[in-house]
Amino acid sequence: MLKELEALTQIVAREKLARKRAEQLLAEKTRELHVKTSQLEAAADGFQAVSSLLSEIMDVAPDMIITCDENFRIISGNAMAQRHLRQNEQALRKRTVDDFLPGLSAELRRRRPGPFFIENRRAARHNGDSFPVDIRGYVGPIGDRIRYLIFFHDISQRVNAEIKRKQTESQMDEARRLEAIGALSAGIAHEVNTPIQFVGDNLDYLEEGLINICNSYQHYDALKVAVAKLGYCPEEVAKVDEFNQSVNLTNLIEEIGAALRESRDGVKQVRDIVILMKEFAHPGTDDKDEVDVNAIIKNVLAMCKNRGKNTADIEANLDPDLPRVRCRKGQVQQVFLNLVINAIDAVDEAGKGRGRIEIETSAEDDYVQIYMSDTGCGVPETLKQKIFDPFFTTKPVGKGTGQGLALAKDTIVKGHGGKLTLVEKDGFATTFLIQLPLKGELQQPLIDTDADTDTESDDDIIAA
């Protein structure tokens, strides 16, 4: 019995020892589990922080970022992508990359895994608008699948700057060409002027000589009549009468006189053209002078006479009492020339047959006002706020730099303190109103080619 009790005691002792060891092991494992749990929680917090950071980076990234699966279905798009493509993330997930960049999937399928770069493509929005982008990205395994990571960089500013650079170069080339033409015109005018002067002087001499010949012939004719009455030299008188009748001498003298007068008028026109060529080739300095606006308009119309003779009837209603204006003649003259040429082109492009151009001057409210109207194709309502913007033109490439109206407004407004506005006038498709102040200080015009194209005021479009 005692032995059995001792054996039972030993068993209990071993059980207690085993239990103690188990409790110690449990406590140790509990501590390890706690440590592991803490580590996992810390890792989860770190992962959450990294995930939040990556999400914020994606949202503030200056480029559009899109991820696609192997079938080019969009998985996600950052805030910039949603803003530029005008689709929220839920809408983006229903689309493929080809919806915004047609043909991109076929191009990327041909590429090997790794980074890629595609330059100057156009990305399309769902409403049909598009904009230029450079594309960078990566194709290859991300996680356990092949995915596409695509970065779109909007290059609109770069493209627009390049367009402006080319337009500026074109404008400078045009200016150099016009400068060369001006120098050539001045040389031609100088060379033409001398022989024209000779021709004019000789025509004056011939006209004076013809008058003397006519006077002499009248005396001779009176002598012939007197001789015939006295019966002297009848055969010689008959021969003279026969000759005069054969050549129709009276009409011949009148025709020669008419031919000389027409020749003098033609020489006068050539002289006027030479004077105009000199004025346009040497428009003067930046000094301001008291200028006859009507005279400038007449000169411009004379320069444009040949260009518009088959296109439009040009009518000038000029106020004979128009006061002089203190301005830079060369600059104002160039503005008038640009507007008249634009009017002729507009009538021609309208294709409505022979049109009409009207120029009217008047003085009102301390301004000299010049209305230039045409029956051309007019200005669409959607473009009225843009026509004075630098580089804006509706003409085909190569036929306009888009600087004519911008420079004209710069010259009139900034250079002379005046106004250049698009107004409405009954019977005409387009009417420009130029207002030059009768008093005021002049400034040197300097056009800002980087001006915002949406800053045109509604005050530039009024009703006449």
Coordinates of C-alpha atoms in Angstrom, one line a residue:
M1 CA 0.0 0.0 0.0
L2 CA 2.9 2.3 0.9
K3 CA 4.6 1.5 -2.4
E4 CA 1.5 2.3 -4.3
L5 CA 1.2 5.6 -2.5
E6 CA 4.8 6.5 -3.3
A7 CA 4.3 5.6 -7.0
L8 CA 1.2 7.7 -7.1
T9 CA 3.1 10.6 -5.5
Q10 CA 5.9 10.3 -8.1
I11 CA 3.3 10.3 -10.9
V12 CA 1.7 13.5 -9.4
A13 CA 5.1 15.1 -9.2
R14 CA 5.9 14.3 -12.8
E15 CA 2.5 15.6 -13.9
K16 CA 3.1 18.9 -12.0
L17 CA 6.5 19.2 -13.5
A18 CA 5.1 18.6 -17.0
R19 CA 2.3 21.0 -16.4
K20 CA 4.8 23.6 -15.2
R21 CA 6.9 23.1 -18.2
A22 CA 3.8 23.3 -20.4
E23 CA 2.8 26.5 -18.7
Q24 CA 6.2 27.9 -19.2
L25 CA 6.2 26.9 -22.9
L26 CA 2.7 28.5 -23.3
A27 CA 3.9 31.7 -21.7
E28 CA 6.9 31.7 -23.9
K29 CA 4.8 31.1 -27.1
T30 CA 2.3 33.7 -25.9
R31 CA 5.1 36.2 -25.6
E32 CA 6.3 35.2 -29.1
L33 CA 2.8 35.5 -30.5
H34 CA 2.5 38.9 -28.9
V35 CA 5.7 40.0 -30.4
K36 CA 4.7 38.6 -33.8
T37 CA 1.3 40.3 -33.5
S38 CA 3.0 43.6 -32.7
Q39 CA 5.3 43.2 -35.6
L40 CA 2.4 42.4 -38.0
E41 CA 0.5 45.4 -36.7
A42 CA 3.5 47.6 -37.2
A43 CA 4.0 46.1 -40.7
A44 CA 0.3 46.7 -41.5
D45 CA 0.6 50.3 -40.3
G46 CA 3.7 50.7 -42.4
F47 CA 2.0 49.2 -45.4
Q48 CA -1.0 51.5 -44.8
A49 CA 1.3 54.5 -44.6
V50 CA 3.2 53.5 -47.7
S51 CA -0.1 52.8 -49.5
S52 CA -1.4 56.2 -48.5
L53 CA 1.8 57.8 -49.5
L54 CA 1.7 56.1 -52.9
S55 CA -1.9 57.1 -53.3
E56 CA -1.0 60.8 -52.5
I57 CA 1.9 60.7 -54.9
M58 CA -0.3 59.3 -57.6
D59 CA -2.9 62.1 -56.9
V60 CA -0.3 64.9 -57.0
A61 CA 1.7 63.5 -59.8
P62 CA 2.0 66.1 -62.6
D63 CA 1.5 63.5 -65.3
M64 CA -1.4 61.2 -66.1
I65 CA -0.8 57.7 -64.8
I66 CA -2.8 54.6 -65.9
T67 CA -2.4 50.9 -65.2
C68 CA -3.8 48.3 -67.5
D69 CA -4.1 44.5 -67.5
E70 CA -2.8 42.3 -70.2
N71 CA -5.9 43.0 -72.3
F72 CA -5.3 46.8 -71.9
R73 CA -8.4 47.2 -69.8
I74 CA -7.8 50.1 -67.4
I75 CA -7.3 49.1 -63.8
S76 CA -6.7 52.5 -62.3
G77 CA -6.1 56.1 -63.2
N78 CA -4.7 58.9 -61.0
A79 CA -6.3 62.2 -60.4
M80 CA -4.5 63.9 -63.3
A81 CA -5.7 61.3 -65.7
Q82 CA -9.2 61.7 -64.5
R83 CA -9.0 65.4 -64.8
H84 CA -7.4 65.5 -68.3
L85 CA -9.6 62.6 -69.7
R86 CA -12.6 64.0 -67.9
Q87 CA -13.6 60.6 -66.5
N88 CA -13.8 59.5 -62.9
E89 CA -12.0 56.3 -61.8
Q90 CA -15.1 54.2 -62.0
A91 CA -15.7 55.3 -65.6
L92 CA -12.1 54.7 -66.5
R93 CA -12.3 51.1 -65.4
K94 CA -15.0 50.5 -68.0
R95 CA -12.6 51.6 -70.8
T96 CA -9.5 50.4 -72.6
V97 CA -6.4 52.5 -73.3
D98 CA -7.4 52.5 -77.0
D99 CA -10.4 54.6 -76.1
F100 CA -8.1 57.4 -75.4
L101 CA -5.1 56.5 -77.5
P102 CA -6.3 54.6 -80.6
G103 CA -3.9 52.0 -81.8
L104 CA -1.6 52.1 -78.7
S105 CA -2.4 48.6 -77.6
A106 CA -1.3 47.2 -81.0
E107 CA 1.9 49.2 -80.7
L108 CA 2.7 48.1 -77.2
R109 CA 2.0 44.4 -78.0
R110 CA 5.0 44.5 -80.4
R111 CA 7.3 45.8 -77.7
R112 CA 9.5 43.7 -75.5
P113 CA 9.1 43.8 -71.7
G114 CA 10.7 46.8 -70.2
P115 CA 10.4 50.6 -70.3
F116 CA 9.2 52.4 -73.5
F117 CA 8.8 55.9 -74.8
I118 CA 6.5 57.2 -77.6
E119 CA 6.8 60.8 -78.6
N120 CA 4.1 63.3 -79.7
R121 CA 0.8 61.4 -79.9
R122 CA -2.7 62.8 -79.5
A123 CA -4.8 61.6 -76.6
A124 CA -8.6 61.8 -77.2
R125 CA -11.3 62.7 -74.7
H126 CA -14.8 61.1 -74.8
N127 CA -16.2 64.3 -76.2
G128 CA -14.0 64.2 -79.2
D129 CA -11.4 66.8 -78.1
S130 CA -7.8 65.8 -78.2
F131 CA -4.4 67.1 -76.9
P132 CA -0.8 66.2 -77.6
V133 CA 1.1 63.9 -75.2
D134 CA 4.4 62.1 -74.8
I135 CA 4.0 58.6 -73.5
R136 CA 6.4 56.8 -71.2
G137 CA 5.8 53.5 -69.4
Y138 CA 6.7 49.9 -68.5
V139 CA 5.4 46.6 -69.8
G140 CA 6.1 43.4 -67.9
P141 CA 5.2 41.5 -64.8
I142 CA 3.9 43.5 -61.9
G143 CA 2.9 41.2 -59.1
D144 CA 1.8 37.9 -60.5
R145 CA 0.6 39.2 -63.9
I146 CA 1.7 41.1 -67.0
R147 CA 0.6 44.7 -66.7
Y148 CA 1.1 48.0 -68.4
L149 CA 2.1 51.1 -66.5
I150 CA 1.6 54.2 -68.7
F151 CA 2.6 57.8 -68.1
F152 CA 1.1 60.5 -70.3
H153 CA 2.8 63.9 -70.3
D154 CA 0.7 66.8 -71.7
I155 CA 2.9 68.7 -74.1
S156 CA 0.3 71.3 -75.2
Q157 CA 2.4 74.2 -74.0
R158 CA 5.5 72.9 -75.8
V159 CA 3.6 72.3 -79.0
N160 CA 1.9 75.7 -78.8
A161 CA 5.3 77.3 -78.1
E162 CA 6.8 75.6 -81.1
I163 CA 3.8 76.8 -83.3
K164 CA 4.3 80.3 -82.0
R165 CA 8.1 80.1 -82.7
K166 CA 7.4 79.0 -86.3
Q167 CA 4.8 81.7 -86.7
T168 CA 7.2 84.3 -85.3
E169 CA 9.9 83.0 -87.7
S170 CA 7.4 83.2 -90.6
Q171 CA 6.5 86.7 -89.5
M172 CA 10.1 87.8 -89.3
D173 CA 10.8 86.2 -92.8
E174 CA 7.8 88.2 -94.1
A175 CA 9.1 91.4 -92.5
R176 CA 12.5 90.8 -94.0
R177 CA 10.9 90.1 -97.4
L178 CA 8.8 93.3 -97.2
E179 CA 11.9 95.2 -96.1
A180 CA 13.7 93.9 -99.2
I181 CA 10.7 94.7 -101.4
G182 CA 10.6 98.2 -99.8
A183 CA 14.2 98.7 -100.6
L184 CA 13.7 97.4 -104.1
S185 CA 10.6 99.6 -104.6
A186 CA 12.6 102.6 -103.5
G187 CA 15.3 101.8 -106.0
I188 CA 12.8 101.2 -108.8
A189 CA 11.0 104.4 -107.9
H190 CA 14.3 106.3 -108.1
E191 CA 15.3 104.7 -111.4
V192 CA 11.8 105.1 -112.9
N193 CA 11.5 108.7 -111.8
T194 CA 14.3 110.1 -113.9
P195 CA 13.2 108.8 -117.3
I196 CA 9.5 109.6 -116.5
Q197 CA 10.6 113.1 -115.8
F198 CA 12.3 113.2 -119.3
V199 CA 9.1 111.8 -120.9
G200 CA 6.9 114.3 -119.1
D201 CA 9.1 117.2 -120.1
N202 CA 9.2 116.1 -123.7
L203 CA 5.5 115.6 -123.8
D204 CA 5.1 119.2 -122.5
Y205 CA 7.5 120.4 -125.2
L206 CA 5.5 118.4 -127.9
E207 CA 2.2 119.9 -126.7
E208 CA 3.6 123.4 -126.8
G209 CA 5.1 122.7 -130.3
L210 CA 1.8 121.3 -131.5
I211 CA 0.0 124.5 -130.3
N212 CA 2.5 126.6 -132.2
I213 CA 2.1 124.4 -135.3
C214 CA -1.7 124.7 -135.0
N215 CA -1.4 128.5 -134.8
S216 CA 1.0 128.5 -137.8
Y217 CA -1.4 126.3 -139.7
Q218 CA -4.3 128.7 -139.0
H219 CA -2.2 131.5 -140.5
Y220 CA -1.2 129.4 -143.4
D221 CA -4.8 128.4 -144.0
A222 CA -5.9 132.0 -144.0
L223 CA -3.1 132.8 -146.5
K224 CA -4.2 129.9 -148.7
V225 CA -7.8 131.2 -148.8
A226 CA -6.6 134.7 -149.6
V227 CA -4.4 133.4 -152.5
A228 CA -7.3 131.3 -153.8
K229 CA -9.6 134.3 -153.9
L230 CA -7.1 136.3 -155.9
G231 CA -6.6 133.4 -158.3
Y232 CA -3.0 133.0 -157.7
C233 CA -1.2 129.7 -158.0
P234 CA -4.4 127.6 -158.6
E235 CA -2.5 124.4 -159.2
E236 CA -0.5 124.6 -156.0
V237 CA -3.6 125.5 -154.0
A238 CA -5.4 122.5 -155.4
K239 CA -2.5 120.2 -154.5
V240 CA -2.5 121.5 -150.9
D241 CA -6.2 121.0 -150.6
E242 CA -6.0 117.5 -152.0
F243 CA -3.2 116.6 -149.6
N244 CA -5.0 118.0 -146.6
Q245 CA -8.1 116.0 -147.5
S246 CA -6.1 112.8 -148.0
V247 CA -4.6 113.0 -144.5
N248 CA -7.6 114.6 -142.9
L249 CA -5.3 117.2 -141.4
T250 CA -7.8 118.9 -139.1
N251 CA -8.8 115.6 -137.4
L252 CA -5.1 114.5 -137.3
I253 CA -4.1 117.6 -135.4
E254 CA -7.0 117.0 -132.9
E255 CA -6.0 113.3 -132.5
I256 CA -2.4 114.2 -131.9
G257 CA -3.5 116.7 -129.3
A258 CA -5.7 114.1 -127.6
A259 CA -2.9 111.5 -127.7
L260 CA -0.5 113.9 -126.0
R261 CA -3.0 114.8 -123.3
E262 CA -3.6 111.1 -122.6
S263 CA 0.1 110.5 -122.5
R264 CA 0.5 113.3 -120.0
D265 CA -2.2 111.8 -117.8
G266 CA -0.5 108.4 -118.0
V267 CA 2.8 109.9 -117.0
K268 CA 1.1 111.7 -114.2
Q269 CA -0.3 108.4 -112.9
V270 CA 3.1 106.9 -113.1
R271 CA 4.6 109.8 -111.1
D272 CA 1.9 109.4 -108.5
I273 CA 2.6 105.7 -108.2
V274 CA 6.4 106.5 -107.9
I275 CA 5.6 108.9 -105.1
L276 CA 3.4 106.3 -103.3
M277 CA 6.2 103.7 -103.7
K278 CA 8.6 106.2 -102.1
E279 CA 6.2 106.9 -99.2
F280 CA 5.6 103.2 -98.5
A281 CA 9.3 102.4 -98.8
H282 CA 10.2 105.2 -96.5
P283 CA 7.2 105.7 -94.1
G284 CA 9.2 108.0 -91.8
T285 CA 10.4 107.8 -88.3
D286 CA 8.6 107.3 -85.0
D287 CA 8.1 111.0 -84.7
K288 CA 4.5 112.2 -84.5
D289 CA 3.2 114.7 -87.1
E290 CA -0.1 116.4 -87.9
V291 CA -1.4 114.1 -90.6
D292 CA -4.3 114.3 -93.1
V293 CA -6.1 111.0 -92.6
N294 CA -8.1 111.5 -95.8
A295 CA -4.8 111.8 -97.8
I296 CA -3.5 108.6 -96.3
I297 CA -6.7 106.7 -97.3
K298 CA -6.5 108.0 -100.8
N299 CA -2.9 106.8 -101.1
V300 CA -3.8 103.4 -99.7
L301 CA -6.7 103.1 -102.2
A302 CA -4.4 104.1 -105.0
M303 CA -2.0 101.3 -104.0
C304 CA -4.9 98.8 -103.8
K305 CA -6.6 99.9 -107.0
N306 CA -5.2 97.1 -109.2
R307 CA -5.7 94.4 -106.5
G308 CA -9.4 95.2 -106.0
K309 CA -10.5 96.3 -109.5
N310 CA -11.9 92.8 -110.4
T311 CA -13.3 92.1 -106.9
A312 CA -15.2 95.0 -105.4
D313 CA -16.4 98.6 -106.0
I314 CA -14.5 100.7 -103.5
E315 CA -16.3 103.9 -102.3
A316 CA -14.7 106.5 -100.2
N317 CA -17.0 108.9 -98.3
L318 CA -14.4 111.3 -96.8
D319 CA -15.3 114.3 -94.7
P320 CA -13.7 117.3 -96.5
D321 CA -13.5 119.2 -93.1
L322 CA -11.8 116.3 -91.3
P323 CA -9.3 117.8 -88.8
R324 CA -5.7 116.6 -88.9
V325 CA -4.5 114.0 -86.4
R326 CA -1.2 113.9 -84.6
C327 CA 0.1 110.4 -85.3
R328 CA 2.8 108.3 -86.9
K329 CA 1.9 108.4 -90.6
G330 CA 3.8 105.2 -91.6
Q331 CA 2.2 103.1 -88.9
V332 CA -1.3 104.3 -89.5
Q333 CA -0.9 104.0 -93.2
Q334 CA 0.1 100.3 -92.8
V335 CA -2.9 99.6 -90.6
F336 CA -5.2 101.1 -93.3
L337 CA -3.5 99.1 -96.0
N338 CA -3.9 95.8 -94.0
L339 CA -7.6 96.4 -93.4
V340 CA -8.3 97.3 -97.0
I341 CA -6.4 94.2 -98.3
N342 CA -8.3 92.1 -95.7
A343 CA -11.6 93.5 -97.0
I344 CA -10.7 92.7 -100.6
D345 CA -9.7 89.2 -99.7
A346 CA -12.9 88.7 -97.7
V347 CA -15.1 89.8 -100.6
D348 CA -13.1 87.5 -102.9
E349 CA -13.4 84.5 -100.5
A350 CA -17.2 85.1 -100.1
G351 CA -17.7 84.1 -103.7
K352 CA -20.8 86.2 -104.1
G353 CA -19.7 88.0 -107.2
R354 CA -18.6 91.6 -107.3
G355 CA -18.8 93.1 -103.8
R356 CA -18.6 96.5 -102.2
I357 CA -16.1 98.2 -99.9
E358 CA -16.9 101.5 -98.2
I359 CA -14.5 103.8 -96.3
E360 CA -16.1 106.6 -94.3
T361 CA -14.4 109.3 -92.2
S362 CA -15.8 111.7 -89.7
A363 CA -14.9 113.6 -86.5
E364 CA -16.9 113.0 -83.3
D365 CA -16.3 113.2 -79.5
D366 CA -12.6 114.3 -79.8
Y367 CA -11.9 111.4 -82.2
V368 CA -11.4 111.0 -85.9
Q369 CA -13.4 108.0 -86.9
I370 CA -12.7 105.7 -89.8
Y371 CA -15.3 103.1 -90.8
M372 CA -14.0 100.3 -93.1
S373 CA -16.9 98.1 -94.3
D374 CA -17.1 95.2 -96.8
T375 CA -19.7 92.8 -98.1
G376 CA -17.4 89.7 -97.7
C377 CA -17.9 86.6 -95.7
G378 CA -18.1 88.3 -92.3
V379 CA -16.8 87.1 -89.0
P380 CA -18.6 84.2 -87.3
E381 CA -19.9 84.9 -83.8
T382 CA -17.6 82.3 -82.2
L383 CA -14.5 84.0 -83.6
K384 CA -15.4 87.7 -82.8
Q385 CA -13.5 87.5 -79.5
K386 CA -10.4 86.0 -81.1
I387 CA -9.7 88.0 -84.3
F388 CA -7.4 90.5 -82.5
D389 CA -5.4 87.7 -80.8
P390 CA -1.8 87.3 -81.9
F391 CA -1.2 84.5 -84.4
F392 CA -5.0 84.0 -84.9
T393 CA -5.9 83.7 -88.6
T394 CA -8.6 82.0 -90.7
K395 CA -6.5 82.1 -93.8
P396 CA -4.8 78.9 -95.2
V397 CA -1.2 78.0 -94.0
G398 CA 1.2 80.2 -95.8
K399 CA -1.3 83.0 -96.6
G400 CA -1.4 84.7 -93.2
T401 CA 0.7 84.9 -90.0
G402 CA -2.3 86.0 -87.9
Q403 CA -0.5 89.2 -86.9
G404 CA -2.3 91.7 -89.1
L405 CA -5.2 92.6 -86.8
A406 CA -3.2 92.1 -83.7
L407 CA -0.5 94.5 -84.8
A408 CA -3.1 96.9 -86.1
K409 CA -4.8 97.0 -82.7
D410 CA -1.5 97.3 -81.0
T411 CA -0.6 100.2 -83.2
I412 CA -3.9 102.1 -82.8
V413 CA -4.5 101.3 -79.1
K414 CA -1.1 101.2 -77.5
G415 CA 0.7 103.4 -80.0
H416 CA -1.8 106.1 -80.5
G417 CA -4.3 105.9 -77.6
G418 CA -7.0 105.1 -80.0
K419 CA -9.5 102.2 -80.5
L420 CA -9.9 99.5 -83.1
T421 CA -13.2 97.6 -82.8
L422 CA -15.4 95.3 -84.8
V423 CA -18.9 96.9 -85.1
E424 CA -22.1 96.2 -87.0
K425 CA -23.3 98.3 -89.9
D426 CA -26.4 97.8 -92.1
G427 CA -25.7 96.4 -95.5
F428 CA -22.2 95.1 -94.7
A429 CA -20.9 91.8 -93.5
T430 CA -17.9 93.2 -91.6
T431 CA -17.1 96.7 -90.4
F432 CA -14.0 97.9 -88.5
L433 CA -14.1 101.2 -86.6
I434 CA -10.8 103.0 -86.1
Q435 CA -10.8 105.9 -83.7
L436 CA -7.8 108.2 -83.5
P437 CA -7.7 110.8 -80.7
L438 CA -7.4 114.4 -81.8
K439 CA -5.3 115.0 -78.7
G440 CA -3.2 112.7 -76.7
E441 CA 0.3 111.5 -76.1
L442 CA 1.7 108.7 -78.3
Q443 CA 3.5 105.6 -77.0
Q444 CA 5.6 103.1 -78.9
P445 CA 3.5 100.1 -79.7
L446 CA 4.9 96.8 -78.5
I447 CA 2.7 93.7 -79.1
D448 CA 2.7 91.0 -76.4
T449 CA 2.7 87.7 -78.4
D450 CA 2.4 85.8 -75.1
A451 CA -0.9 87.4 -74.1
D452 CA -3.7 85.3 -72.9
T453 CA -6.0 84.6 -75.9
D454 CA -9.1 84.8 -73.7
T455 CA -8.7 88.4 -72.4
E456 CA -10.5 90.2 -75.2
S457 CA -13.2 92.4 -73.7
D458 CA -16.8 92.5 -74.9
D459 CA -16.3 96.2 -75.4
D460 CA -14.5 95.3 -78.7
I461 CA -17.8 94.3 -80.2
I462 CA -20.4 97.0 -80.3
A463 CA -23.3 98.1 -82.6
A464 CA -22.7 101.1 -84.8

